Amino acid sequence: MKTAGIAAAVALVLVIVTGAGGFWAAAFPAAVVAAAIVRRWPASSITRGRAVLLLLLLPALVHFHAGGGRVNGDGVSYYVYVRSLAKDADIDFTNEYAHYGLLAREDLAVPTPTGLRRSIFAVGPGLVWLPFFATGEAVARISSLFHAVDLSGYGPCHVNAVALGSLLLGFAAVLLIHDVVARHFAPGVAVLTAGAIWLATFLYWYMVQQPTMSHAPSVFGAALVVWLWDRNRADRTPAGFALLGVVIGLAMCLRWQNAVLGLLPAFDLAASLGRGLVRRALIGAGALGAGAIAGAFPQMAAWHVLYGQWVLLDPPHGADFLRLGRPFILETLFSSRHGLLSWAPVLWLGYLGLGLLAHARRGLALPLLAPAALMTYVNMCSGDWWAGGSFGNRRFDSLLPLLALGMAASIEWLGAVVARRPAVAAMALAVIASAANIALVEGTRGTTGPTTSAAAAFSGATWLARTAGSPPTWPASWLFAWRHRLPPDRYDLLVGRYLFYRQNNLQGRVEVGGTGDEALLGEGWGATASRDGADARAVATRARILAPLDVPEDIDVVVRAASDRPMRVRLSVNGHDAGSFATGAAWADQRLAVPRAFWRRDLNDVMLEPEAGGAWIDSVDFLRAFVPEGQERGFRAR
């Protein structure tokens, strides 16, 4: 059976790398491997935990083969590194960008000071993928003996091998997390924790759907740092500090944010100083720093080749990408636009568990607090706190191994509570079941005829969100509703939208009469109706528009308005009178300048008050007085 399991594992890898067949081509060898693992079930509890995780890997591999992604999104910008290094022995991406149709893109069209094409992405993933790319090259060349195969480095064998390698690095991170947790907690807690970090967070997505992005390798690098740091902490030698520094430096090459993990050994060195071990602390600090520089050298070399600088003084994304005085706290954690805790509620256990860990295992917990707090805060201050087109908030990948220890403490505490008071678990399940049933009742009330359970569940969830806000956004959606006098379900639709700011902004326009911008309309608006060829809404006394801004600035407000008879319409912003304009029977754009002092960060109340009923509004445009370089002014063409 052992031989059959090994042969099936090799067959599974070949199926995935070549892309042969569909679901069953991968499912059959995966089933044989699973049978081999079960037949040789280990006796050790730790090894059994690894076996459980390995069994869970097999359906993930089938999912990856049959329905997973490959090179997409920012994954293109990471994949060009491994292709250029392996095939061209350089990091001149001109031919790679040409292949992917990126040469004319504005941010890549202008050469860098060294004459090469720009990249804001880390070199590390490309480096750790080289062995997997080489595997794809070998499989492709052997296959070419029998049929035509793409050997360019862009073909299926190379791409599949790199993507599979990224998935396996992510799984190696899960095993490392399991190992670290098992050193401090019961085996069952370790398995539950590792499985939750893997399957209930964004990690699974970046292993299966976007594997050529940096996040799965980054979690591996972070987990390796934590795994190595947690070993021999009390008597770590200078060589041990140097090795840990090298691993931290390499993790920084995968994602620069991993540098924050250097606070873990820094805490231990500070503790040595506190005990009067000055010489040990200084030697350890020197070894750690030297190792970190050596480990980070590949990234420094890449920057030097691309930009002529060994160290970039500003983030490659731009000098204003990090604004450390302006954290988006509730948005980053709870927004439906990739909020960390709204997309992965299981991480509540991680954050809350750090407090439990500090109470029960102080020596383990205290070093974790500073990097966890710092990374969380920095991510809250990122220019696009929602992390672009992320699944969940992927920028927290460095924290998953740290939060895993907090999660284990939470699971352990919950297990103890249930053991002491079994009725608590029963009551919790009863409350959840009752709340779900009430939601189904309200969601299906008034329906006639047969319906599916999925439709009933969707209707119930919609009713709950409309009534009390979506549960993963609590308490942020409640605070939002109280502050802005809006239903809590508007939180999901408004937070993360901006008139001008970064990706997918509103380009300065609110379509009052059209579709898509209804969430930005407050009270006072009539139903959409057609008037002289325009879709518009009537305003009887006063109506509110919610204008979301990243920062206050001087803005001209342009209202496309008409009225049943000549009248004046007054405009106010956040309670400040911004003037008035005249309207008549014909549609016309009315423009008022509103100074920066009237605006605020976040949502702004823009009120329109006609002196009598019969005013109609088609759209409201917001025109910036000053436009930062590379950004649009707003006011889209009609």
XYZ file of C-alpha atoms in Angstrom:
638
model
C 0.000 0.000 0.000
C 2.926 2.335 0.714
C 4.266 1.879 -2.820
C 0.814 2.456 -4.282
C 0.448 5.639 -2.220
C 3.795 7.012 -3.436
C 2.967 6.144 -7.040
C -0.445 7.804 -6.705
C 1.147 10.933 -5.194
C 3.573 11.164 -8.142
C 0.676 10.635 -10.557
C -1.308 13.383 -8.851
C 1.596 15.823 -9.202
C 2.031 14.950 -12.900
C -1.686 15.389 -13.540
C -1.624 18.828 -11.956
C 1.613 19.995 -13.624
C 0.573 18.863 -17.095
C -3.030 19.981 -16.609
C -4.247 16.626 -17.896
C -7.888 15.624 -17.508
C -10.459 17.147 -15.217
C -11.867 16.454 -11.774
C -11.568 12.660 -11.818
C -8.017 12.701 -13.204
C -6.952 14.251 -9.889
C -9.617 12.737 -7.628
C -8.652 9.106 -8.295
C -4.939 9.322 -7.333
C -5.899 11.598 -4.407
C -8.246 8.875 -3.129
C -5.460 6.281 -3.378
C -3.110 8.543 -1.414
C -5.821 9.072 1.217
C -6.320 5.320 1.562
C -2.570 4.853 2.025
C -2.452 7.494 4.773
C -5.410 5.984 6.627
C -3.968 2.460 6.354
C -0.667 3.563 7.894
C -2.315 5.756 10.556
C 0.386 7.041 12.939
C 0.428 6.307 16.661
C 1.855 9.645 17.815
C -0.746 12.357 18.485
C 1.401 15.036 16.826
C 1.948 12.888 13.752
C -1.783 12.097 13.661
C -2.458 15.822 13.538
C -0.188 16.174 10.526
C -1.917 13.208 8.911
C -5.315 14.879 9.375
C -3.999 18.028 7.702
C -2.502 15.965 4.896
C -5.879 14.310 4.306
C -7.435 17.777 4.068
C -4.780 18.760 1.527
C -5.922 16.116 -0.942
C -9.384 17.590 -1.732
C -7.707 21.007 -1.849
C -5.395 19.677 -4.571
C -8.368 18.314 -6.506
C -10.118 21.675 -6.170
C -6.922 23.400 -7.300
C -6.634 21.182 -10.375
C -10.288 21.212 -11.409
C -11.357 24.747 -10.493
C -8.393 26.739 -9.220
C -6.758 29.821 -10.691
C -3.260 30.290 -12.029
C -1.680 33.593 -13.192
C -4.150 36.403 -12.588
C -4.350 39.847 -11.001
C -1.092 40.934 -9.393
C 0.061 37.347 -9.828
C 1.302 38.355 -13.291
C 3.723 40.834 -11.710
C 5.110 38.136 -9.420
C 5.277 35.445 -12.091
C 7.411 37.599 -14.416
C 10.200 37.420 -11.809
C 10.490 33.636 -11.874
C 10.138 33.445 -15.638
C 12.757 36.161 -16.240
C 15.194 34.711 -13.694
C 14.872 31.152 -14.999
C 14.716 31.784 -18.741
C 16.649 35.068 -19.198
C 18.865 35.109 -16.072
C 17.898 38.738 -15.428
C 15.059 40.896 -14.149
C 14.530 42.892 -17.329
C 10.781 42.405 -17.690
C 10.388 44.027 -21.115
C 9.663 40.759 -22.924
C 7.480 39.428 -20.092
C 5.394 42.624 -19.986
C 5.102 42.479 -23.778
C 3.826 38.911 -23.571
C 1.128 39.899 -21.069
C 0.224 43.098 -22.960
C 1.452 45.424 -20.207
C 4.152 47.455 -21.945
C 1.829 50.363 -22.687
C 0.376 50.524 -19.188
C 1.017 53.965 -17.748
C 2.974 52.863 -14.675
C 5.152 50.467 -16.700
C 5.677 52.414 -19.932
C 8.439 54.746 -18.650
C 11.803 53.068 -17.978
C 13.416 53.339 -14.539
C 16.687 55.265 -13.961
C 18.564 52.071 -14.879
C 16.679 51.731 -18.159
C 14.538 48.763 -17.097
C 10.822 48.369 -16.539
C 9.367 49.174 -13.159
C 8.058 46.645 -10.626
C 6.606 47.472 -7.221
C 6.534 43.806 -6.250
C 8.898 41.698 -4.162
C 11.503 39.391 -5.663
C 11.148 36.671 -3.014
C 8.244 34.684 -4.455
C 10.083 34.388 -7.751
C 13.131 33.024 -5.936
C 11.301 30.374 -3.921
C 9.374 29.317 -7.015
C 12.556 28.548 -8.998
C 12.676 24.835 -7.988
C 9.041 24.427 -8.984
C 9.627 26.239 -12.282
C 12.534 23.850 -12.895
C 10.191 20.929 -12.226
C 7.759 22.319 -14.789
C 10.641 22.722 -17.237
C 11.664 19.081 -16.760
C 8.112 17.794 -17.197
C 7.630 19.995 -20.277
C 10.858 18.799 -21.918
C 10.064 15.132 -21.288
C 6.531 15.650 -22.616
C 7.932 17.383 -25.722
C 9.482 14.058 -26.733
C 5.964 12.768 -27.370
C 3.955 15.819 -28.454
C 4.240 19.564 -28.943
C 4.699 21.441 -25.649
C 5.120 25.135 -24.895
C 8.679 25.542 -23.588
C 8.636 29.353 -23.439
C 8.059 29.559 -19.698
C 4.514 30.831 -20.174
C 3.000 27.432 -20.935
C 0.833 25.190 -18.761
C 3.618 23.022 -17.353
C 5.616 25.963 -16.010
C 2.595 27.894 -14.750
C 0.972 24.845 -13.145
C 4.218 23.828 -11.455
C 4.771 27.298 -9.983
C 1.152 27.562 -8.845
C 1.343 24.098 -7.273
C 4.578 25.090 -5.556
C 2.868 28.117 -4.050
C 0.031 25.931 -2.767
C 2.542 23.530 -1.227
C 4.406 26.407 0.436
C 1.103 27.526 1.918
C 0.499 24.006 3.192
C 4.016 23.902 4.641
C 3.043 27.056 6.546
C -0.002 25.219 7.933
C 2.242 22.369 9.116
C 4.655 24.830 10.756
C 1.769 26.580 12.502
C 0.500 23.201 13.701
C 3.958 22.383 15.029
C 4.303 25.669 16.921
C 0.836 25.423 18.461
C 1.400 21.772 19.411
C 4.424 22.805 21.500
C 2.163 24.785 23.824
C -1.320 23.272 23.517
C -3.068 19.907 23.323
C -2.881 18.035 19.991
C -6.576 18.526 19.239
C -6.282 22.281 19.762
C -3.275 22.365 17.421
C -5.154 20.587 14.613
C -8.247 22.786 14.994
C -6.137 25.923 14.994
C -4.046 25.022 11.967
C -7.145 23.913 10.055
C -9.001 27.134 10.885
C -6.076 29.368 9.885
C -5.903 27.504 6.594
C -9.527 26.870 5.647
C -11.414 29.709 7.379
C -9.249 32.679 6.310
C -7.989 34.214 3.077
C -5.056 31.763 3.012
C -7.054 29.062 1.212
C -8.002 31.502 -1.565
C -4.373 32.451 -2.173
C -3.348 28.822 -2.250
C -6.048 27.724 -4.694
C -7.455 30.676 -6.665
C -4.554 33.160 -6.821
C -1.498 31.040 -6.096
C 0.963 33.181 -8.078
C 0.530 36.079 -5.721
C 2.898 36.461 -2.791
C 0.567 35.599 0.077
C 0.938 31.825 0.372
C 4.771 32.049 0.230
C 4.637 34.988 2.650
C 2.653 32.997 5.221
C 5.255 30.252 4.838
C 8.065 32.733 5.486
C 6.282 34.202 8.510
C 5.461 30.747 9.900
C 9.087 29.658 9.477
C 10.235 32.726 11.431
C 7.796 32.013 14.280
C 8.634 28.286 14.266
C 12.361 28.988 14.456
C 12.010 31.818 17.002
C 9.946 29.626 19.328
C 12.713 27.021 19.505
C 15.508 27.393 22.066
C 14.552 30.930 23.011
C 16.183 30.786 26.431
C 19.621 29.623 25.264
C 19.835 30.809 21.648
C 23.462 31.076 20.526
C 24.909 33.831 18.300
C 24.729 31.360 15.416
C 21.064 30.796 16.251
C 20.405 34.542 16.172
C 22.229 34.787 12.832
C 20.140 31.972 11.358
C 16.951 33.578 12.641
C 18.060 36.877 11.103
C 18.631 35.216 7.728
C 15.145 33.691 7.811
C 13.610 37.054 8.755
C 15.500 38.691 5.876
C 14.289 36.044 3.428
C 10.735 36.495 4.727
C 11.145 40.211 4.011
C 12.000 39.312 0.412
C 8.640 37.538 0.178
C 6.730 40.508 1.573
C 8.476 43.512 3.084
C 5.894 43.669 5.889
C 7.450 40.528 7.372
C 10.170 42.791 8.758
C 7.861 43.403 11.716
C 8.563 39.832 12.835
C 12.016 41.021 13.837
C 10.332 42.336 16.966
C 10.086 38.748 18.259
C 13.831 38.183 18.784
C 14.219 41.886 19.633
C 11.952 41.275 22.635
C 14.171 38.406 23.790
C 17.303 40.535 23.394
C 15.693 43.347 25.386
C 14.810 40.834 28.093
C 18.479 39.764 28.221
C 19.476 43.384 28.707
C 16.917 43.648 31.507
C 18.587 40.701 33.240
C 22.007 42.355 32.951
C 23.256 40.054 30.156
C 24.602 42.976 28.154
C 27.319 41.110 26.260
C 24.948 38.323 25.233
C 22.364 40.844 24.064
C 24.847 42.903 22.030
C 26.403 39.869 20.352
C 22.951 38.445 19.625
C 21.745 41.761 18.196
C 24.780 41.999 15.938
C 24.324 38.443 14.697
C 20.609 38.984 14.163
C 21.176 42.206 12.216
C 23.929 40.726 10.069
C 21.773 37.717 9.288
C 18.784 39.903 8.393
C 20.879 41.980 5.983
C 22.218 38.814 4.361
C 18.718 37.349 4.058
C 17.266 40.580 2.643
C 20.131 41.035 0.166
C 18.237 39.529 -2.826
C 15.573 42.228 -2.506
C 18.187 44.960 -2.089
C 19.994 43.659 -5.170
C 16.741 43.653 -7.154
C 16.042 47.265 -6.155
C 19.577 48.216 -7.156
C 19.168 46.607 -10.568
C 15.730 48.168 -11.168
C 16.155 51.589 -9.564
C 19.860 52.071 -8.875
C 19.252 52.130 -5.105
C 20.056 49.443 -2.563
C 17.273 50.610 -0.242
C 14.164 52.542 -1.327
C 13.414 55.482 0.939
C 9.712 55.491 0.020
C 7.390 52.529 -0.576
C 7.398 51.534 -4.270
C 3.647 52.201 -4.286
C 4.286 55.917 -3.654
C 5.314 58.238 -0.834
C 1.701 58.773 0.269
C 0.783 55.099 0.348
C 1.286 54.884 4.113
C -0.246 57.669 6.189
C 0.542 56.642 9.726
C -1.506 59.408 11.315
C -4.747 58.355 9.632
C -5.833 54.826 10.509
C -9.068 53.412 9.074
C -9.791 51.277 12.110
C -13.385 50.114 11.763
C -13.195 49.988 7.967
C -10.127 47.735 7.898
C -11.573 45.320 10.428
C -15.302 45.285 9.669
C -16.104 46.715 6.249
C -17.708 44.408 3.745
C -15.027 45.735 1.400
C -12.511 43.127 2.543
C -12.663 43.844 6.258
C -10.405 41.398 8.084
C -12.923 40.261 10.708
C -16.029 40.546 8.543
C -14.522 38.204 5.929
C -12.781 35.898 8.420
C -14.713 36.090 11.725
C -12.639 33.180 13.044
C -9.770 35.656 13.510
C -11.742 37.211 16.375
C -10.458 34.156 18.271
C -6.921 35.122 17.336
C -7.053 38.706 18.568
C -9.082 38.024 21.705
C -6.966 34.962 22.419
C -3.806 37.055 22.660
C -5.268 38.484 25.870
C -6.043 34.993 27.172
C -2.541 33.913 26.211
C -1.048 36.835 28.124
C -2.886 35.651 31.221
C -2.024 31.956 30.950
C 1.360 31.967 29.127
C 2.835 35.389 29.684
C 6.305 34.545 28.391
C 4.896 33.364 25.073
C 2.285 36.095 24.680
C 4.191 39.300 25.431
C 6.572 39.130 22.430
C 3.568 38.585 20.118
C 1.698 41.720 21.158
C 3.977 44.357 19.627
C 4.234 42.856 16.097
C 0.498 42.030 16.107
C -0.437 45.581 17.123
C 2.073 47.220 14.774
C 1.108 45.185 11.713
C -2.580 45.746 12.386
C -2.065 49.489 12.745
C 0.112 49.825 9.643
C -2.435 47.945 7.539
C -5.115 50.314 8.840
C -3.018 53.225 7.539
C -2.454 51.821 4.037
C -3.610 53.961 1.166
C -6.099 51.359 0.038
C -6.926 49.786 3.366
C -9.190 47.316 1.548
C -6.098 45.855 -0.224
C -7.251 46.330 -3.797
C -9.047 43.362 -5.323
C -8.364 41.234 -2.281
C -10.179 38.194 -0.940
C -10.576 39.226 2.669
C -7.725 41.428 3.830
C -4.714 39.636 2.423
C -2.222 42.142 3.850
C -2.538 40.472 7.247
C -0.791 37.336 5.972
C 2.274 37.983 8.168
C 0.077 37.857 11.269
C -1.558 34.483 10.694
C 1.132 32.493 12.595
C 0.899 34.942 15.524
C -2.893 34.979 15.571
C -2.808 31.183 15.461
C -1.352 31.135 18.978
C -4.082 33.494 20.160
C -6.688 31.353 18.430
C -5.357 28.258 20.172
C -5.720 30.027 23.523
C -9.335 30.906 22.663
C -10.127 27.325 21.602
C -8.553 25.996 24.771
C -10.555 28.436 26.909
C -13.817 27.643 25.109
C -13.165 23.936 25.555
C -12.640 24.440 29.284
C -15.868 26.451 29.577
C -17.862 23.761 27.796
C -16.256 21.050 29.925
C -17.225 22.870 33.131
C -20.647 24.010 31.938
C -21.917 21.817 29.082
C -25.226 23.687 29.118
C -23.463 26.804 27.816
C -22.743 25.118 24.483
C -26.299 23.830 24.243
C -27.704 27.278 25.027
C -25.433 28.921 22.435
C -26.542 26.463 19.771
C -30.167 27.001 20.739
C -29.826 30.784 20.479
C -28.145 30.529 17.084
C -30.744 28.066 15.803
C -33.604 30.231 17.095
C -32.161 33.395 15.555
C -31.666 31.607 12.236
C -35.237 30.330 12.296
C -36.648 33.799 13.074
C -34.596 35.184 10.158
C -36.076 32.486 7.887
C -39.578 33.329 9.107
C -39.144 37.010 8.334
C -37.295 36.332 5.096
C -40.034 34.131 3.672
C -43.052 35.968 5.120
C -45.445 36.849 2.347
C -44.022 34.416 -0.218
C -46.337 32.034 -2.012
C -45.635 28.707 -3.622
C -42.645 26.444 -3.212
C -39.158 27.869 -2.581
C -35.697 26.414 -2.143
C -33.925 26.336 1.186
C -31.113 28.400 -0.372
C -33.587 31.111 -1.423
C -35.174 31.086 2.027
C -31.769 31.393 3.691
C -30.825 34.277 1.401
C -34.083 36.074 2.145
C -33.575 35.539 5.867
C -30.005 36.865 5.733
C -31.210 39.886 3.762
C -33.887 40.611 6.351
C -31.369 40.328 9.188
C -28.885 42.644 7.466
C -31.628 45.168 6.700
C -32.898 45.092 10.273
C -29.729 44.879 12.360
C -26.834 44.953 9.939
C -24.798 42.030 8.710
C -23.524 40.134 11.806
C -19.842 40.056 10.709
C -19.895 43.884 10.584
C -21.063 44.285 14.188
C -20.463 46.582 16.050
C -19.142 48.830 13.265
C -22.443 48.853 11.362
C -24.318 49.877 14.536
C -21.947 52.784 15.172
C -22.283 53.791 11.529
C -26.089 53.739 11.693
C -26.096 55.826 14.888
C -23.618 58.377 13.537
C -25.176 58.899 10.120
C -28.867 58.290 10.942
C -29.081 55.493 8.385
C -30.201 51.855 8.434
C -27.313 49.550 9.475
C -27.410 47.676 6.173
C -26.127 50.812 4.419
C -22.776 50.167 6.080
C -22.046 47.364 3.621
C -22.871 49.589 0.665
C -21.181 52.846 1.676
C -18.016 52.166 3.632
C -15.100 51.875 1.242
C -16.686 53.971 -1.516
C -15.103 57.305 -2.386
C -15.812 60.114 -4.804
C -12.213 60.265 -6.042
C -9.980 57.955 -4.045
C -8.074 55.101 -5.687
C -9.606 52.031 -7.322
C -13.247 51.862 -8.361
C -14.068 55.361 -7.154
C -17.240 57.211 -8.164
C -15.305 59.586 -10.442
C -16.966 62.474 -8.674
C -20.563 61.771 -9.656
C -23.694 60.627 -7.860
C -26.380 59.531 -10.301
C -29.488 60.628 -8.446
C -31.945 59.378 -11.018
C -29.968 56.441 -12.336
C -29.227 53.061 -10.845
C -26.240 51.963 -8.800
C -25.886 54.991 -6.530
C -29.097 54.577 -4.500
C -27.101 53.804 -1.340
C -25.685 57.339 -1.453
C -29.148 58.874 -1.238
C -30.463 59.709 2.207
C -33.937 60.805 3.154
C -36.152 63.191 1.188
C -35.945 61.753 -2.336
C -38.908 60.747 -4.436
C -39.029 57.745 -6.714
C -37.140 57.734 -10.000
C -39.188 59.193 -12.839
C -38.534 60.310 -16.397
C -38.612 64.082 -17.029
C -37.745 65.555 -20.427
C -35.614 62.576 -21.382
C -33.726 62.341 -18.078
C -34.150 59.893 -15.217
C -34.473 62.066 -12.117
C -35.913 62.275 -8.620
C -38.136 64.942 -7.148
C -37.327 66.883 -3.979
C -40.261 68.237 -1.986
C -38.651 69.973 1.007
C -35.095 68.780 1.576
C -33.075 65.768 0.441
C -29.724 64.400 1.528
C -26.833 63.019 -0.490
C -23.966 61.187 1.214
C -20.678 62.280 -0.344
C -17.737 60.065 0.737
C -14.313 61.731 0.801
C -10.874 60.474 1.705
C -9.681 63.953 2.724
C -11.405 67.358 2.892
C -10.587 69.611 -0.055
C -12.001 72.528 -2.055
C -14.766 71.141 -4.268
C -17.200 72.662 -6.736
C -20.617 71.000 -6.491
C -22.425 70.848 -9.825
C -26.134 70.006 -9.614
C -28.039 69.122 -12.777
C -31.484 70.413 -11.879
C -34.827 71.530 -13.251
C -38.124 72.595 -11.655
C -41.797 72.844 -12.454
C -41.600 76.627 -11.940
C -38.690 79.051 -11.381
C -37.306 78.776 -7.861
C -34.098 78.768 -5.858
C -32.528 75.683 -4.323
C -30.242 76.039 -1.318
C -27.202 73.824 -0.854
C -25.626 73.041 2.511
C -22.690 70.790 3.398
C -22.495 69.318 6.891
C -24.750 72.084 8.153
C -22.773 74.903 6.495
C -24.675 77.128 4.049
C -22.909 76.840 0.676
C -25.228 79.181 -1.242
C -28.148 78.717 -3.591
C -28.887 78.537 -7.294
C -31.850 79.247 -9.562
C -33.669 76.556 -11.524
C -36.237 76.620 -14.268
C -38.084 74.326 -16.624
C -35.012 73.346 -18.676
C -32.310 71.073 -17.403
C -29.152 73.003 -16.503
C -25.943 72.489 -14.544
C -25.759 74.718 -11.474
C -22.342 75.161 -9.898
C -21.373 76.278 -6.397
C -17.876 76.443 -4.900
C -17.656 74.801 -1.478
C -14.484 75.457 0.559
C -12.445 72.760 2.217
C -13.506 73.934 5.683
C -17.061 72.711 5.022
C -16.013 69.148 4.219
C -14.837 66.309 6.438
C -13.178 62.961 5.977
C -15.633 60.075 5.528
C -19.302 60.699 4.664
C -20.524 64.259 4.147
C -24.153 65.381 4.375
C -24.981 67.368 1.251
C -28.488 68.835 1.593
C -30.638 70.257 -1.217
C -33.568 72.418 -0.105
C -35.882 73.933 -2.757
C -37.937 76.937 -1.678
C -41.032 75.107 -2.891
C -41.945 71.641 -4.161
C -41.345 70.572 -7.720
C -37.539 70.568 -7.943
C -36.003 67.729 -9.914
C -32.422 66.459 -9.656
C -30.751 64.331 -12.313
C -27.207 64.068 -10.920
C -24.726 65.767 -8.641
C -21.082 66.119 -9.675
C -18.187 66.997 -7.410
C -15.325 68.793 -9.161
C -11.971 68.988 -7.397
C -10.231 72.362 -7.285
C -6.808 70.678 -7.044
C -6.058 67.355 -8.668
C -3.021 65.333 -7.462
C -0.783 64.114 -10.253
C -2.008 60.859 -11.754
C -5.534 61.234 -10.381
C -8.745 62.261 -12.088
C -10.629 65.434 -11.386
C -14.044 63.848 -11.335
C -17.015 65.201 -13.261
C -17.454 62.469 -15.859
C -18.593 63.372 -19.332
C -22.290 62.939 -19.862
